[in-house]
Short mmCIF file of C-alpha atoms in Angstrom, two decimals:
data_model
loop_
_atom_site.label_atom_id
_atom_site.label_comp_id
_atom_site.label_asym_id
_atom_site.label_seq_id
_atom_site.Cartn_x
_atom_site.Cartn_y
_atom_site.Cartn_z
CA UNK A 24 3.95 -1.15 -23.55
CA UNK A 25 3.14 -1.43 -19.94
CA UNK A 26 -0.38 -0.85 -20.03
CA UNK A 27 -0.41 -3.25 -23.10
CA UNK A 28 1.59 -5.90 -21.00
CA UNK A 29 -0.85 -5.32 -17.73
CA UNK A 30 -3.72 -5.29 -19.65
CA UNK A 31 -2.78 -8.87 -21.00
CA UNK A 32 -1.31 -10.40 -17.47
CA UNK A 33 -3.80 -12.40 -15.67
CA UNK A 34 -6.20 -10.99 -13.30
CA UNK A 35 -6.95 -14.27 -11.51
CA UNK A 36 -2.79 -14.51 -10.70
CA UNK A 37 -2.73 -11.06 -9.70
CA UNK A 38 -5.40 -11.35 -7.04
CA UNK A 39 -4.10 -14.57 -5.81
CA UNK A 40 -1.13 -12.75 -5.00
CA UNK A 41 -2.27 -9.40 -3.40
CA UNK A 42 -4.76 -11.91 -1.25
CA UNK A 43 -1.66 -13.81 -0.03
CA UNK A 44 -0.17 -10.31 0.37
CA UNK A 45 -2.91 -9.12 2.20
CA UNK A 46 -3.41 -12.35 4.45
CA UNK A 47 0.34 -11.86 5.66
CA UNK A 48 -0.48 -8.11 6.46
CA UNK A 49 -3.52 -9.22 8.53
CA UNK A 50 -1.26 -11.17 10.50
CA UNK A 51 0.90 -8.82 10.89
CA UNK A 52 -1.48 -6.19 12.29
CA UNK A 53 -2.64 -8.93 14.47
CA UNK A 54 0.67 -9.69 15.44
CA UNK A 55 2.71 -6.24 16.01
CA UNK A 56 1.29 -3.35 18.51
CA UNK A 57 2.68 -0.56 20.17
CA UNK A 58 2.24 -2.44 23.79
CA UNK A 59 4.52 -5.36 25.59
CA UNK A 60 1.91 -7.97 23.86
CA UNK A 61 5.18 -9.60 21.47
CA UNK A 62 4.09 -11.68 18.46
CA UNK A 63 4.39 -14.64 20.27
CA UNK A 64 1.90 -13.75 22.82
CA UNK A 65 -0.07 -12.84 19.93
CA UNK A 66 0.34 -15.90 18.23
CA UNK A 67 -0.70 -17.71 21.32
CA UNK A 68 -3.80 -16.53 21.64
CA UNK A 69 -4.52 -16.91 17.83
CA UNK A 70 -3.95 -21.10 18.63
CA UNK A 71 -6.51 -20.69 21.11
CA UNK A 72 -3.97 -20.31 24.39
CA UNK A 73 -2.26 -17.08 26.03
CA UNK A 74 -2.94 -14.59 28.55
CA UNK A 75 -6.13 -13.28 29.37
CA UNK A 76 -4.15 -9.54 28.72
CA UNK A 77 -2.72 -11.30 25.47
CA UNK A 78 -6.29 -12.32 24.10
CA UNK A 79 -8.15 -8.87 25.14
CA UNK A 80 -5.35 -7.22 23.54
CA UNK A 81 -5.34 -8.99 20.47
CA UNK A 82 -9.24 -9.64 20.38
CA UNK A 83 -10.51 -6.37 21.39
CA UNK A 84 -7.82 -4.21 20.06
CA UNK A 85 -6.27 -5.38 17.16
CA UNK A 86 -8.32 -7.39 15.74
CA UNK A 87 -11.02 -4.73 15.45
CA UNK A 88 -9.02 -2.18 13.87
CA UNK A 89 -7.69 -4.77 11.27
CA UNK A 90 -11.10 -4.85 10.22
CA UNK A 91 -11.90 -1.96 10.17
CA UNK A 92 -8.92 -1.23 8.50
CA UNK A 93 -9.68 -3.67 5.41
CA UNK A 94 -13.20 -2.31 4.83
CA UNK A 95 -11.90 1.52 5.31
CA UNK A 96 -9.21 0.26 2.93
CA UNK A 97 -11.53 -0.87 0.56
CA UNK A 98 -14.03 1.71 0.28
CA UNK A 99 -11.03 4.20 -0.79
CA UNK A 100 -9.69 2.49 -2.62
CA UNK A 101 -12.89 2.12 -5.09
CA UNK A 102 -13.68 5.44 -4.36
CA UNK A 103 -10.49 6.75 -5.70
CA UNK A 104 -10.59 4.35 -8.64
CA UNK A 105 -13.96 5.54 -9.71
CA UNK A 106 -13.37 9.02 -9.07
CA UNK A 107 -10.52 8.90 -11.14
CA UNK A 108 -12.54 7.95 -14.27
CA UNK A 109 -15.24 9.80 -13.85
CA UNK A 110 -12.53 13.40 -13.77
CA UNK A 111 -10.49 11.60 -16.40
CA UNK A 112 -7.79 12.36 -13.95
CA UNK A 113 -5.45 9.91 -12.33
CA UNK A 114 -5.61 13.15 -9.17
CA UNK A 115 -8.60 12.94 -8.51
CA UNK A 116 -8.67 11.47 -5.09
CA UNK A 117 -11.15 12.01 -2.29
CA UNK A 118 -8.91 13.01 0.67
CA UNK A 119 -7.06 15.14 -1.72
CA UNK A 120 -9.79 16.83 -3.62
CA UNK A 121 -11.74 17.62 -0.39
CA UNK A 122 -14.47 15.11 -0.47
CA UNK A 123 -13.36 13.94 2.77
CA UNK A 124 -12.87 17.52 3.87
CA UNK A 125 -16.47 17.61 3.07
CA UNK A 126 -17.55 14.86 5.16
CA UNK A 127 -15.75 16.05 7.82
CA UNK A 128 -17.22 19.46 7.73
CA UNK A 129 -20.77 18.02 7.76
CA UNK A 130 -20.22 16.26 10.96
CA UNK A 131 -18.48 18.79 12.36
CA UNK A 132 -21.64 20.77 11.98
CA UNK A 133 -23.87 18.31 12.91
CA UNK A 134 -22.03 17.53 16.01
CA UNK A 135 -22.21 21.18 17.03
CA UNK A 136 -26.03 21.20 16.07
CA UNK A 137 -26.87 18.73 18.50
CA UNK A 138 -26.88 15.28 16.48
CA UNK A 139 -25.75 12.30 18.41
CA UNK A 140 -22.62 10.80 16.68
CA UNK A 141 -23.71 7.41 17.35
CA UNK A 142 -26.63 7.58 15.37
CA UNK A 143 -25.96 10.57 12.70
CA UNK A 144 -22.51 10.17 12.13
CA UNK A 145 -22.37 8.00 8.83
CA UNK A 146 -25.32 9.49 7.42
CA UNK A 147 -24.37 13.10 7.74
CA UNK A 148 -20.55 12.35 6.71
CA UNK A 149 -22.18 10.61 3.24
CA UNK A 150 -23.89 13.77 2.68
CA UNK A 151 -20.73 16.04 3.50
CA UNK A 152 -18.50 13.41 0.58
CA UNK A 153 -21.58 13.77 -2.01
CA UNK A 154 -22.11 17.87 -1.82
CA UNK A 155 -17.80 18.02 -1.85
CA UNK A 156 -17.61 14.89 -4.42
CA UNK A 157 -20.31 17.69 -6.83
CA UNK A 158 -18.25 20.44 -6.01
CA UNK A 159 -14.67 19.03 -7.23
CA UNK A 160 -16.58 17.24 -9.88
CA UNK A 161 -17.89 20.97 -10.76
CA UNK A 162 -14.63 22.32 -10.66
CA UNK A 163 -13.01 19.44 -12.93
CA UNK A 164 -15.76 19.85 -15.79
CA UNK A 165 -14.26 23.80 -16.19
CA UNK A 166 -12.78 24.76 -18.92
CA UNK A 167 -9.04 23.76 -18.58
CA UNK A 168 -8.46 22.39 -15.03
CA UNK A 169 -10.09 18.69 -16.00
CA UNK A 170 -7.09 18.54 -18.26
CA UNK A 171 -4.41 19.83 -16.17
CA UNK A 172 -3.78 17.73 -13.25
CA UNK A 173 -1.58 20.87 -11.54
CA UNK A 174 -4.82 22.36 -11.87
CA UNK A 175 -7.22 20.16 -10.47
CA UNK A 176 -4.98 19.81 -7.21
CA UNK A 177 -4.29 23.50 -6.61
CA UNK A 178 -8.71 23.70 -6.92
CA UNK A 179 -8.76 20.95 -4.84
CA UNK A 180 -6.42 21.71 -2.37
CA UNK A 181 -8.68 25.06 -2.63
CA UNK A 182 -11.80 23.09 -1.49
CA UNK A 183 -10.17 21.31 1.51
CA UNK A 184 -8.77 24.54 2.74
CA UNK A 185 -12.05 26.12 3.13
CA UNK A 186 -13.72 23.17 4.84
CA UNK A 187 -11.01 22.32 6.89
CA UNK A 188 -10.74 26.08 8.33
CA UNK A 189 -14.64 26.40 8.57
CA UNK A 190 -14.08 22.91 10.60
CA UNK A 191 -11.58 24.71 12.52
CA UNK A 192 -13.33 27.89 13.17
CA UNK A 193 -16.73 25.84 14.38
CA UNK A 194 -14.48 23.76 17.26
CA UNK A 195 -13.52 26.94 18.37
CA UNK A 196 -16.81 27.93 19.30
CA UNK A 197 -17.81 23.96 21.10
CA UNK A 198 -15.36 22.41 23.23
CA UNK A 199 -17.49 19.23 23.21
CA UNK A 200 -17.63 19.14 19.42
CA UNK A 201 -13.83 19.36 19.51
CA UNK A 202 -13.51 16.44 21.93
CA UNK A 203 -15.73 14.39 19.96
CA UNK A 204 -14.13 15.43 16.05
CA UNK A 205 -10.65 14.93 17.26
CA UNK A 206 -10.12 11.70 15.58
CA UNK A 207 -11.78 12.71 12.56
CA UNK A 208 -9.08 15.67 12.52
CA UNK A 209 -6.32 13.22 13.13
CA UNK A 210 -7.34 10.44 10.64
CA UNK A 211 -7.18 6.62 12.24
CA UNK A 212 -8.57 3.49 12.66
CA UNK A 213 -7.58 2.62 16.58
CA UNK A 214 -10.24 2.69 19.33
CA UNK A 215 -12.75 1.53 16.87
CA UNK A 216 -15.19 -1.71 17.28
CA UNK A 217 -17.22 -4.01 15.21
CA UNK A 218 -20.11 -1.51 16.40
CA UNK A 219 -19.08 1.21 13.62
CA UNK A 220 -18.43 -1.79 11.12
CA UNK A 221 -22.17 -2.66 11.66
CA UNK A 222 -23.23 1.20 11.14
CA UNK A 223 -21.94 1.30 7.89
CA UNK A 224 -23.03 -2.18 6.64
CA UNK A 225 -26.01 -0.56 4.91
CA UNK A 226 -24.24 1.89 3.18
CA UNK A 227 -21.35 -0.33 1.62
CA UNK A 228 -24.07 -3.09 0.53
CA UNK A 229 -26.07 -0.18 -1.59
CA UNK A 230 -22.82 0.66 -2.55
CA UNK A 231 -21.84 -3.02 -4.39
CA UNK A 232 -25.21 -3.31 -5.79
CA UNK A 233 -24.78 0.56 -7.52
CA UNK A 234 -21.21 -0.36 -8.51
CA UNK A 235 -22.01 -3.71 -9.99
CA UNK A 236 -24.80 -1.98 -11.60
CA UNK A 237 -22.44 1.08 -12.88
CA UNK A 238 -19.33 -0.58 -13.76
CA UNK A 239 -20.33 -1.93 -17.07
CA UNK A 240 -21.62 1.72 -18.61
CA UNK A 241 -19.01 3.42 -16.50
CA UNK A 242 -15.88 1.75 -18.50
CA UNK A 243 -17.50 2.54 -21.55
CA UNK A 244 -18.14 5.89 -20.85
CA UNK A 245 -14.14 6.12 -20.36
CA UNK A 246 -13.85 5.88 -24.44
CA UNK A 247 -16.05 9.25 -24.60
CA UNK A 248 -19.52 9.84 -24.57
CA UNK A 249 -20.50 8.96 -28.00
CA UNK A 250 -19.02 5.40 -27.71
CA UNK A 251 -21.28 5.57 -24.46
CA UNK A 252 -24.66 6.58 -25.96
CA UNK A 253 -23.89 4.58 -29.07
CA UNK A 254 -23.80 1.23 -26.80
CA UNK A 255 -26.76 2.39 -25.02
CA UNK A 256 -25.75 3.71 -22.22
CA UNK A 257 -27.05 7.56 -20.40
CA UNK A 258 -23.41 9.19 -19.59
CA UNK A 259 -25.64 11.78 -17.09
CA UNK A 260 -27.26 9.19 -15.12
CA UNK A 261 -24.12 6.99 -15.23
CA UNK A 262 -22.02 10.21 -13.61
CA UNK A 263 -24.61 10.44 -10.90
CA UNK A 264 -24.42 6.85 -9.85
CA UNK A 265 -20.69 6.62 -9.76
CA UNK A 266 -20.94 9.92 -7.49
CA UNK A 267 -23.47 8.50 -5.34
CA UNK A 268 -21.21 5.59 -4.74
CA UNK A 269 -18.27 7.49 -4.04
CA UNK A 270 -20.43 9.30 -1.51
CA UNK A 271 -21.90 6.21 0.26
CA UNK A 272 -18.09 4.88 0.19
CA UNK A 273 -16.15 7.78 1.22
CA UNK A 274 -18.78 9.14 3.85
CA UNK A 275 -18.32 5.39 5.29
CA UNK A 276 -14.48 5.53 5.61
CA UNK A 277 -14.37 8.84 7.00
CA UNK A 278 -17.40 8.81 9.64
CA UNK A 279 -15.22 5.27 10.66
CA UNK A 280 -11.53 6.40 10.08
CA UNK A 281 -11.59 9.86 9.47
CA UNK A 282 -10.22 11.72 6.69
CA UNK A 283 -7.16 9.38 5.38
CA UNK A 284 -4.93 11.15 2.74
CA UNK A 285 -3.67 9.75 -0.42
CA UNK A 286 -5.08 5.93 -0.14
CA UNK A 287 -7.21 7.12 -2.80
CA UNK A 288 -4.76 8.09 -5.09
CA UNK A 289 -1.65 5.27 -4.63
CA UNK A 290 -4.57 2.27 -4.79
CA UNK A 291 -5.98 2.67 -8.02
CA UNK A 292 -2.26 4.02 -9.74
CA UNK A 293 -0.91 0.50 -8.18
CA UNK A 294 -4.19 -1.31 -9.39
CA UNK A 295 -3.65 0.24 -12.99
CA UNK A 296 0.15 -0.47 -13.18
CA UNK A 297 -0.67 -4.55 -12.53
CA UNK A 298 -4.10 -4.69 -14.38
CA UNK A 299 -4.27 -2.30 -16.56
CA UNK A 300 -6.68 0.56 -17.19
CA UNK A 301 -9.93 -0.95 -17.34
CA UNK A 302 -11.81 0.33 -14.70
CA UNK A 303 -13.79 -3.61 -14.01
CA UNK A 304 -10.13 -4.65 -13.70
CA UNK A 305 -8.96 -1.71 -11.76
CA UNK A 306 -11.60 -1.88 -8.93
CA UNK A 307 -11.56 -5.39 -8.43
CA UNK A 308 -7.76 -5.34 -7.98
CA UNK A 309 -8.15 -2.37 -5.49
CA UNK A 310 -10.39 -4.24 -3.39
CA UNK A 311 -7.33 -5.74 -1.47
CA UNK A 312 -4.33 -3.39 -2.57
CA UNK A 313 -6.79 -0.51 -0.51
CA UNK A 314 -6.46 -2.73 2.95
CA UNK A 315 -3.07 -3.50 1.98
CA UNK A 316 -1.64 -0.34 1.88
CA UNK A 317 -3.96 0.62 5.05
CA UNK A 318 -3.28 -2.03 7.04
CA UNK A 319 -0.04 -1.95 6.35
CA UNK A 320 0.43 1.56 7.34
CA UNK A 321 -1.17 1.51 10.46
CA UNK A 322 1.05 -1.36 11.47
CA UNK A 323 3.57 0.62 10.96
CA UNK A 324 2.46 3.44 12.75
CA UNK A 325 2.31 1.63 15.92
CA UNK A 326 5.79 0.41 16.01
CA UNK A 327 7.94 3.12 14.33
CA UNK A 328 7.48 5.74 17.56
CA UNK A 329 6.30 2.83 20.51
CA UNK A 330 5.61 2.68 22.94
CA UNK A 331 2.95 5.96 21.00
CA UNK A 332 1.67 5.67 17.62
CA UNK A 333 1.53 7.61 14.68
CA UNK A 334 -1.45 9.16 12.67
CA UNK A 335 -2.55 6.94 10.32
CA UNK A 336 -2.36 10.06 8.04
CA UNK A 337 1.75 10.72 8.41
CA UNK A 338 2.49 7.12 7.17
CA UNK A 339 -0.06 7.51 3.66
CA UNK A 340 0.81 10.57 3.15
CA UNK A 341 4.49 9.65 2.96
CA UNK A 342 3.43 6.74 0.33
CA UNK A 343 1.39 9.31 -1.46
CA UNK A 344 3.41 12.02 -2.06
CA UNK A 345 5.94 10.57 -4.17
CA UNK A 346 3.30 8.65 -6.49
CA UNK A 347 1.16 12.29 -6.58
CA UNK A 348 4.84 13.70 -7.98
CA UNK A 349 4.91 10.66 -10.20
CA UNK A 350 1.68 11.20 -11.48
CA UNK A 351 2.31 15.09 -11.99
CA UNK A 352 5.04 14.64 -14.06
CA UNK A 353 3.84 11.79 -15.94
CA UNK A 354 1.00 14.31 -16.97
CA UNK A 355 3.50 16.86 -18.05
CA UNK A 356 5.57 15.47 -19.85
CA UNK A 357 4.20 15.47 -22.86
CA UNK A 358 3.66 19.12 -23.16
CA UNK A 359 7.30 19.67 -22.37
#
């Protein structure tokens, strides 16, 4: 009955809402820091007055990482919602599969290779996501663990394991490489500028054009393969795409943010609960719960230890947790 009554509610009223949702978070973010710049310093500057402190803080600081915040937001988000329907699996989520893992891993090594993160970064972080994004998508295609979402996580959580302790084991060796990875590591969207926005452009554009041009096949590859071929559609080539994009997005977000748990995961269960399951209703919904939910936590991790900040990571992973137990036992109970 609630998919049924999601399924029917309108999609147009929903998004109104999470934009006003999202507009207020925005403020927020540009509002709220860790510093002595108040929200009404802030909101100063954003009527054109203030302090020259108040309008580098909010324009060169905040500001930035609110953006980059709602694109990093996004690209999970979409990610996790098409990952999720490609593994028939409402756990299969990037960070927590080891896709991100993967991407880290790649730049890890490409860092201690020599490569200049300014100019390999996103491209050898979208490789990382699509080799770990095949691997997990390996792993959920075996016999037994694509059904069993206890499954899937423990072979997951496998995956990230390995790459994050061959991440770990390569910093020890390079001291630069483990100055330059350490945000990666930690997961977070301060201290970035509208530079790394601009170095992922590319990628995110490719990745609209694929998704508009998958989305279609993709949902009706969800009702089985047959239903698939018997519209027309190539289930093979329509898997690749939606991995490619998944790659492009999540090798984005992480060269940018680093690897950010569990977005992934809570983004597309909220965007199912409100819109219901089909995946063209899922991933346009997701396109502002994903900033949402990062925006909002990164807010938060500024002023919940301040005059410090949190990692990004602490705050999803405590919104996460208790929609991956959700999730679990949703799964199980069935078989019980």
């Amino acid at each position: 009955m609630v998919v049924v009554a999601a399924s029917r509610r309108p999609l147009f009223a929903v998004m109104l809402a999470a934009g006003l949702l999202l507009l207020l978070v925005c403020l927020a973010s540009l509002l709220l820091g860790a510093g002595h710049i108040g929200p009404g310093q802030a909101l100063a500057v954003l009527f054109g007055g203030g302090s020259d402190e108040a309008r580098f803080v909010v324009a060169e600081l905040r500001a930035p990482r609110t953006l980059v915040g709602l694109v990093v937001g996004m690209a999970l988000g979409c990610a996790g919602a098409l990952m999720q329907t490609l593994a028939r699996n409402p756990l299969a989520e990037p960070g927590l599969l080891g896709v991100s893992a993967g991407s880290g891993f790649a730049v890890t090594l490409a860092l201690m290779l020599g490569a200049s993160a300014a100019t390999l970064t996103v491209h050898v972080a979208q490789l990382g996501a699509l080799a770990g994004c095949l691997l997990v998508l390996s792993a959920a295609r075996l016999q037994g663990v694509g059904n069993d979402p206890i499954r899937l996580v423990l072979a997951g959580a496998t995956l990230s394991s390995l790459l994050l302790a061959l991440t770990s084991l390569l910093l020890l060796f390079d001291q630069r490489t483990a100055d330059e990875i350490r945000f990666w590591v930690i997961g977070s969207v301060a201290g970035r500028s509208l530079d790394h926005l601009w170095q992922i452009l590319p990628s995110l554009l490719l990745a609209l054009v694929l998704t508009l041009v998958v989305v279609r096949p993709l949902a009706a590859l969800a009702l089985g393969e047959n239903v698939a071929r018997g519209l027309g559609h190539k289930p093979g080539r329509v898997r690749l795409l939606a991995v490619l994009i998944v790659a492009l997005l999540v090798g984005s977000a992480t060269a940018v943010a680093g690897p950010i748990l569990f977005v992934g995961l809570v983004v597309p269960f909220v965007a199912r609960a409100l819109a219901g399951p089909d995946i063209r209703r899922t991933l346009w919904l997701c396109l502002p719960v994903g900033p949402i939910i990062v925006i909002a936590a990164d807010t938060l991790s500024r002023l919940l230890v301040a005059p410090a900040e949190l990692p990004i990571g602490v705050l999803t992973a405590l919104i996460g947790a208790p929609v991956l137990l959700a999730v679990v036992r949703g799964r199980r109970r069935p078989s019980l």
